[in-house]
PDB file of C-alpha atoms in Angstrom:
ATOM      1  CA  MET A   1      -5.786   0.228 -51.707  1.00 50.00           C
ATOM      2  CA  ILE A   2      -3.413  -2.173 -49.913  1.00 51.00           C
ATOM      3  CA  HIS A   3      -1.244   0.695 -48.727  1.00 48.00           C
ATOM      4  CA  GLU A   4      -4.288   2.501 -47.313  1.00 57.00           C
ATOM      5  CA  ARG A   5      -5.274  -0.635 -45.377  1.00 51.00           C
ATOM      6  CA  GLN A   6      -1.747  -1.041 -44.011  1.00 46.00           C
ATOM      7  CA  GLU A   7      -1.784   2.578 -42.841  1.00 53.00           C
ATOM      8  CA  ASP A   8      -5.168   1.992 -41.154  1.00 51.00           C
ATOM      9  CA  LEU A   9      -3.755  -1.052 -39.364  1.00 45.00           C
ATOM     10  CA  ARG A  10      -0.740   0.959 -38.151  1.00 44.00           C
ATOM     11  CA  ASN A  11      -3.004   3.728 -36.857  1.00 48.00           C
ATOM     12  CA  ASP A  12      -5.271   1.190 -35.138  1.00 46.00           C
ATOM     13  CA  ALA A  13      -2.261  -0.413 -33.460  1.00 41.00           C
ATOM     14  CA  LYS A  14      -1.115   2.971 -32.157  1.00 42.00           C
ATOM     15  CA  ALA A  15      -4.578   3.712 -30.771  1.00 43.00           C
ATOM     16  CA  VAL A  16      -4.848   0.370 -28.972  1.00 45.00           C
ATOM     17  CA  GLY A  17      -1.515   0.704 -27.216  1.00 53.00           C
ATOM     18  CA  TYR A  18       0.116  -2.030 -25.229  1.00 64.00           C
ATOM     19  CA  SER A  19      -1.782  -5.107 -24.154  1.00 82.00           C
ATOM     20  CA  ARG A  20      -2.719  -5.550 -20.521  1.00 82.00           C
ATOM     21  CA  GLU A  21      -0.106  -8.282 -20.249  1.00 86.00           C
ATOM     22  CA  SER A  22       2.631  -6.098 -21.710  1.00 86.00           C
ATOM     23  CA  ARG A  23       1.772  -3.236 -19.393  1.00 87.00           C
ATOM     24  CA  ALA A  24       1.730  -5.547 -16.350  1.00 88.00           C
ATOM     25  CA  SER A  25       5.041  -7.056 -17.434  1.00 89.00           C
ATOM     26  CA  TRP A  26       6.599  -3.602 -17.788  1.00 90.00           C
ATOM     27  CA  ILE A  27       5.354  -2.564 -14.340  1.00 92.00           C
ATOM     28  CA  GLY A  28       6.608  -5.873 -12.927  1.00 92.00           C
ATOM     29  CA  SER A  29       9.979  -5.477 -14.582  1.00 92.00           C
ATOM     30  CA  LYS A  30      10.502  -2.027 -13.091  1.00 93.00           C
ATOM     31  CA  LEU A  31       9.340  -3.319  -9.727  1.00 94.00           C
ATOM     32  CA  ALA A  32      11.657  -6.351  -9.874  1.00 93.00           C
ATOM     33  CA  GLN A  33      14.589  -4.012 -10.449  1.00 93.00           C
ATOM     34  CA  THR A  34      13.817  -2.250  -7.159  1.00 93.00           C
ATOM     35  CA  THR A  35      14.049  -5.413  -5.065  1.00 91.00           C
ATOM     36  CA  GLY A  36      17.828  -5.596  -4.940  1.00 90.00           C
ATOM     37  CA  ILE A  37      18.033  -9.117  -6.336  1.00 89.00           C
ATOM     38  CA  GLY A  38      21.120 -10.051  -8.275  1.00 88.00           C
ATOM     39  CA  VAL A  39      21.328  -9.722 -12.024  1.00 87.00           C
ATOM     40  CA  ASP A  40      21.606 -13.503 -12.309  1.00 84.00           C
ATOM     41  CA  GLN A  41      18.220 -13.910 -10.570  1.00 91.00           C
ATOM     42  CA  LEU A  42      16.546 -11.040 -12.418  1.00 92.00           C
ATOM     43  CA  ASP A  43      16.247 -13.026 -15.665  1.00 92.00           C
ATOM     44  CA  ALA A  44      14.665 -15.926 -13.816  1.00 92.00           C
ATOM     45  CA  VAL A  45      12.169 -13.592 -12.136  1.00 92.00           C
ATOM     46  CA  HIS A  46      11.272 -12.045 -15.503  1.00 90.00           C
ATOM     47  CA  ASN A  47      10.704 -15.487 -17.013  1.00 90.00           C
ATOM     48  CA  TYR A  48       8.481 -16.581 -14.129  1.00 91.00           C
ATOM     49  CA  MET A  49       6.598 -13.281 -14.322  1.00 90.00           C
ATOM     50  CA  TRP A  50       5.746 -13.860 -17.968  1.00 88.00           C
ATOM     51  CA  LEU A  51       4.689 -17.432 -17.271  1.00 87.00           C
ATOM     52  CA  ARG A  52       2.391 -16.279 -14.477  1.00 86.00           C
ATOM     53  CA  ILE A  53       0.989 -13.391 -16.527  1.00 84.00           C
ATOM     54  CA  LEU A  54       0.292 -15.605 -19.523  1.00 82.00           C
ATOM     55  CA  GLN A  55      -1.226 -18.324 -17.350  1.00 79.00           C
ATOM     56  CA  ASN A  56      -3.130 -15.708 -15.342  1.00 71.00           C
ATOM     57  CA  ASN A  57      -1.568 -17.051 -12.124  1.00 58.00           C
ATOM     58  CA  ALA A  58      -3.525 -20.288 -12.592  1.00 52.00           C
ATOM     59  CA  ALA A  59      -0.704 -22.717 -13.358  1.00 53.00           C
ATOM     60  CA  THR A  60       0.603 -23.281  -9.863  1.00 60.00           C
ATOM     61  CA  PRO A  61      -1.019 -22.051  -6.677  1.00 69.00           C
ATOM     62  CA  THR A  62       2.332 -21.966  -4.901  1.00 78.00           C
ATOM     63  CA  ALA A  63       5.767 -20.909  -5.996  1.00 81.00           C
ATOM     64  CA  THR A  64       8.234 -23.522  -7.193  1.00 82.00           C
ATOM     65  CA  ASN A  65      11.377 -21.648  -6.077  1.00 90.00           C
ATOM     66  CA  GLU A  66      12.590 -18.275  -4.779  1.00 90.00           C
ATOM     67  CA  ALA A  67      12.506 -16.533  -8.166  1.00 91.00           C
ATOM     68  CA  ASP A  68       8.994 -17.831  -8.828  1.00 90.00           C
ATOM     69  CA  HIS A  69       7.896 -16.737  -5.352  1.00 90.00           C
ATOM     70  CA  LEU A  70       9.062 -13.175  -6.003  1.00 92.00           C
ATOM     71  CA  ALA A  71       7.517 -13.214  -9.488  1.00 92.00           C
ATOM     72  CA  MET A  72       4.193 -14.368  -8.037  1.00 91.00           C
ATOM     73  CA  HIS A  73       4.072 -11.387  -5.675  1.00 92.00           C
ATOM     74  CA  ILE A  74       5.230  -8.921  -8.325  1.00 94.00           C
ATOM     75  CA  VAL A  75       2.660 -10.131 -10.859  1.00 92.00           C
ATOM     76  CA  LYS A  76      -0.151  -9.837  -8.328  1.00 92.00           C
ATOM     77  CA  LEU A  77       0.769  -6.204  -7.654  1.00 95.00           C
ATOM     78  CA  ALA A  78       1.455  -5.384 -11.314  1.00 94.00           C
ATOM     79  CA  LEU A  79      -1.896  -6.754 -12.488  1.00 92.00           C
ATOM     80  CA  LEU A  80      -3.705  -4.886  -9.726  1.00 94.00           C
ATOM     81  CA  ALA A  81      -1.936  -1.640 -10.615  1.00 95.00           C
ATOM     82  CA  GLU A  82      -2.440  -2.082 -14.343  1.00 92.00           C
ATOM     83  CA  THR A  83      -6.150  -2.800 -13.969  1.00 92.00           C
ATOM     84  CA  ALA A  84      -6.690   0.182 -11.691  1.00 94.00           C
ATOM     85  CA  ALA A  85      -4.638   2.458 -13.970  1.00 92.00           C
ATOM     86  CA  ALA A  86      -6.577   1.330 -17.044  1.00 89.00           C
ATOM     87  CA  ASP A  87      -9.857   2.125 -15.302  1.00 90.00           C
ATOM     88  CA  GLY A  88      -8.950   5.285 -13.406  1.00 93.00           C
ATOM     89  CA  GLY A  89      -5.429   6.406 -14.207  1.00 92.00           C
ATOM     90  CA  PRO A  90      -2.279   6.632 -12.083  1.00 94.00           C
ATOM     91  CA  LYS A  91      -3.995   7.924  -8.948  1.00 95.00           C
ATOM     92  CA  ALA A  92      -6.390   4.972  -9.005  1.00 96.00           C
ATOM     93  CA  ALA A  93      -3.470   2.557  -9.414  1.00 96.00           C
ATOM     94  CA  MET A  94      -1.628   4.064  -6.484  1.00 97.00           C
ATOM     95  CA  ALA A  95      -4.772   4.043  -4.327  1.00 97.00           C
ATOM     96  CA  ALA A  96      -5.473   0.393  -5.172  1.00 97.00           C
ATOM     97  CA  VAL A  97      -1.937  -0.631  -4.247  1.00 97.00           C
ATOM     98  CA  MET A  98      -2.028   1.368  -1.009  1.00 97.00           C
ATOM     99  CA  GLU A  99      -5.321  -0.261  -0.057  1.00 97.00           C
ATOM    100  CA  ALA A 100      -4.041  -3.761  -0.858  1.00 96.00           C
ATOM    101  CA  SER A 101      -0.694  -3.284   0.889  1.00 96.00           C
ATOM    102  CA  GLY A 102      -0.231  -5.794   3.673  1.00 94.00           C
ATOM    103  CA  THR A 103      -3.297  -7.828   2.776  1.00 94.00           C
ATOM    104  CA  GLU A 104      -3.278  -8.693  -0.918  1.00 92.00           C
ATOM    105  CA  VAL A 105       0.191  -7.472  -1.859  1.00 93.00           C
ATOM    106  CA  ASP A 106       3.537  -7.467  -0.118  1.00 94.00           C
ATOM    107  CA  PRO A 107       4.005  -4.172   1.758  1.00 96.00           C
ATOM    108  CA  LEU A 108       7.630  -3.745   0.676  1.00 96.00           C
ATOM    109  CA  LEU A 109       6.723  -4.250  -2.973  1.00 96.00           C
ATOM    110  CA  ALA A 110       3.817  -1.838  -2.525  1.00 97.00           C
ATOM    111  CA  GLN A 111       6.185   0.751  -1.066  1.00 97.00           C
ATOM    112  CA  ASN A 112       8.585   0.289  -3.993  1.00 96.00           C
ATOM    113  CA  PHE A 113       5.729   0.588  -6.484  1.00 97.00           C
ATOM    114  CA  LEU A 114       4.436   3.771  -4.870  1.00 97.00           C
ATOM    115  CA  ARG A 115       7.901   5.294  -5.044  1.00 96.00           C
ATOM    116  CA  LEU A 116       8.126   4.443  -8.760  1.00 95.00           C
ATOM    117  CA  ALA A 117       4.551   5.461  -9.529  1.00 95.00           C
ATOM    118  CA  SER A 118       4.882   8.863  -7.909  1.00 95.00           C
ATOM    119  CA  SER A 119       6.916   9.994 -10.926  1.00 92.00           C
ATOM    120  CA  SER A 120       5.110  11.154 -14.058  1.00 89.00           C
ATOM    121  CA  ILE A 121       8.034   9.695 -16.042  1.00 90.00           C
ATOM    122  CA  PHE A 122       6.970   6.199 -14.923  1.00 91.00           C
ATOM    123  CA  TRP A 123       3.498   6.720 -16.380  1.00 91.00           C
ATOM    124  CA  MET A 124       4.769   8.480 -19.474  1.00 88.00           C
ATOM    125  CA  ALA A 125       7.059   5.550 -20.242  1.00 87.00           C
ATOM    126  CA  LEU A 126       4.204   3.107 -19.691  1.00 84.00           C
ATOM    127  CA  ASP A 127       1.804   5.051 -21.889  1.00 77.00           C
ATOM    128  CA  SER A 128       2.078   3.824 -25.473  1.00 59.00           C
ATOM    129  CA  ALA A 129       1.116   7.252 -26.821  1.00 41.00           C
ATOM    130  CA  GLY A 130       4.019   8.823 -24.950  1.00 40.00           C
ATOM    131  CA  SER A 131       1.908  11.521 -23.364  1.00 40.00           C
ATOM    132  CA  ALA A 132       2.225  12.104 -19.637  1.00 42.00           C
ATOM    133  CA  ARG A 133      -0.721  11.457 -17.385  1.00 46.00           C
ATOM    134  CA  VAL A 134      -0.943  13.310 -14.127  1.00 45.00           C
ATOM    135  CA  ALA A 135      -0.011  11.130 -11.157  1.00 46.00           C
TER     136      ALA A 135
END
């Protein structure tokens, strides 16, 4: 009986996939790697990204330093892309980022995201089930 319940929990966890926050963090991490910042700053950006994701960008309206400033912009784009992808798939995510480029999100980050997102491997890696979705 206990073993059956544990198996059900494992299957449920597989069906749910990654949380919205985890998916946004993964997108943000890949995006941060495209910015050309140094390895020493990359850890700081990742830490600020998680803080902003977990606090839903509400903690501080402005960035506290350069790494936080970059994280703020990355998180905004990553959450937008993740939300659009969850609702409509990769094409919807790319369309949302293109539409927001220059107004809501930084155009250079948008360009980097679109380059990453144009590959089905990006979406396959993001998908917890491991199956490719058509970009």
